[in-house]
Amino acid sequence: MSVATPLLDNTIEPDDPGVGLSGNINSSNNASNTRPPVVLIPTNRANQTSNPGPAYASTQSDAESGIAGIFRQSAHPVALFFLFLFRIAAIGVYIVSGFFTDSYVLFTVIVVVLLAMDFWNCRNVSGRTLVGLRFWNQVDDDGESYWVFESRDPSRPVNPIDSRMFYIALYVFPVLWATLLIVSLLKLGLAFIPIVVLALVFNVTNAVGFTYADRDAKQRWASSMSSGWGIPGLSGIGGQLLTGAVQKSVGRMFS
């Protein structure tokens, strides 16, 4: 029997030293041969482990941020857009109008129109659509003025993004106008004070009105819950007293 010839016959060539090894941590290869580190983010989508991409929200706190993310998560993005449009436009025109025109009348008319549009939109459209609340003043047959509050059905909760952004706009812009009032007083800009005061009246009226409308809605919800627990007499008296006190206090505030 003849001796078998070696299969490899010493033909194995050494590795090319210029090729980087993927498992060598201390490798000193060129940066172009090094893969960027991959960070794995927990997600509820199976294909994200093999194709890393943007993290998807799995909880309320992990929801994507930014203006685009807010409008994507909003249930009524058009109403939310116009809520901020009128408010930003009014305060923006007030700040920058002095750089584009010297006409005080034109500047005043534009700002007042934007403020009026914002007041009407916030009270009749945005509040009803975004948070399910509305308020208005009504005069009865005896000539007595009182405030009426409407609220959504508690079984239909509002979108949390819409609610949060609505109340941010409701309470932040009065603070901004109050700051501009202080600036006008310090700069002795007496011609601009009436415009800022009018803006404060519109914004504060909406803020106070929706605050009381929200409280009235919570009180009526609590009254309906307590009446379901078997004490309708007490809850009815308490609900009437609370609602009457709120309506009288709001009426005196706005009168």
C-alpha angles and dihedrals in degrees: 000000000000123000112260118244114242111259097218097036092195092296097132109119122210118254117270105261090213094065114089121230114229094213098052108101095186094048114140096202124142115286090241090066093051120093117228114251115266117222115203115213120197110247140163094236118088096211093059093077093062096035109037113209141139115335114250119221115255097173137031093258092051094056114133114265133212132077094284091049092050093053092045091054094043118103091209108029094164093057090045091050095052092045091061094033096063094041096048092042093053096049092039094053090048092054101042103030092091090064094055107034140023094201106112092187094054092046092050094048093051094049094045092049091050091048092050092048091049092049093051094043094048095047100041108024115017096041093048094044102040103035104011095242134123136167137185141166120254133188118212128211092273091058094251115142121218138162125250124205127200125192139181125260107275089225089067107063119199126243108272092221092052092047094048095047092045094055091044089057091042096056105026099057096055087055090051092050091048088053090051089050090055090048091051091051093049092048091044090236094160093165092064098046096084091054092050091046090052090049090051092050092052096044097042091047091056092044094051094040095053091043091057091041090055092048091048090051091051092048093051090047090051090048092052090049093050091048088057089056093065104264102098095149097057094040092049093052092044093047092050092049093048094046092047092050092050094048093048093047093048091046092053090047094053098036 
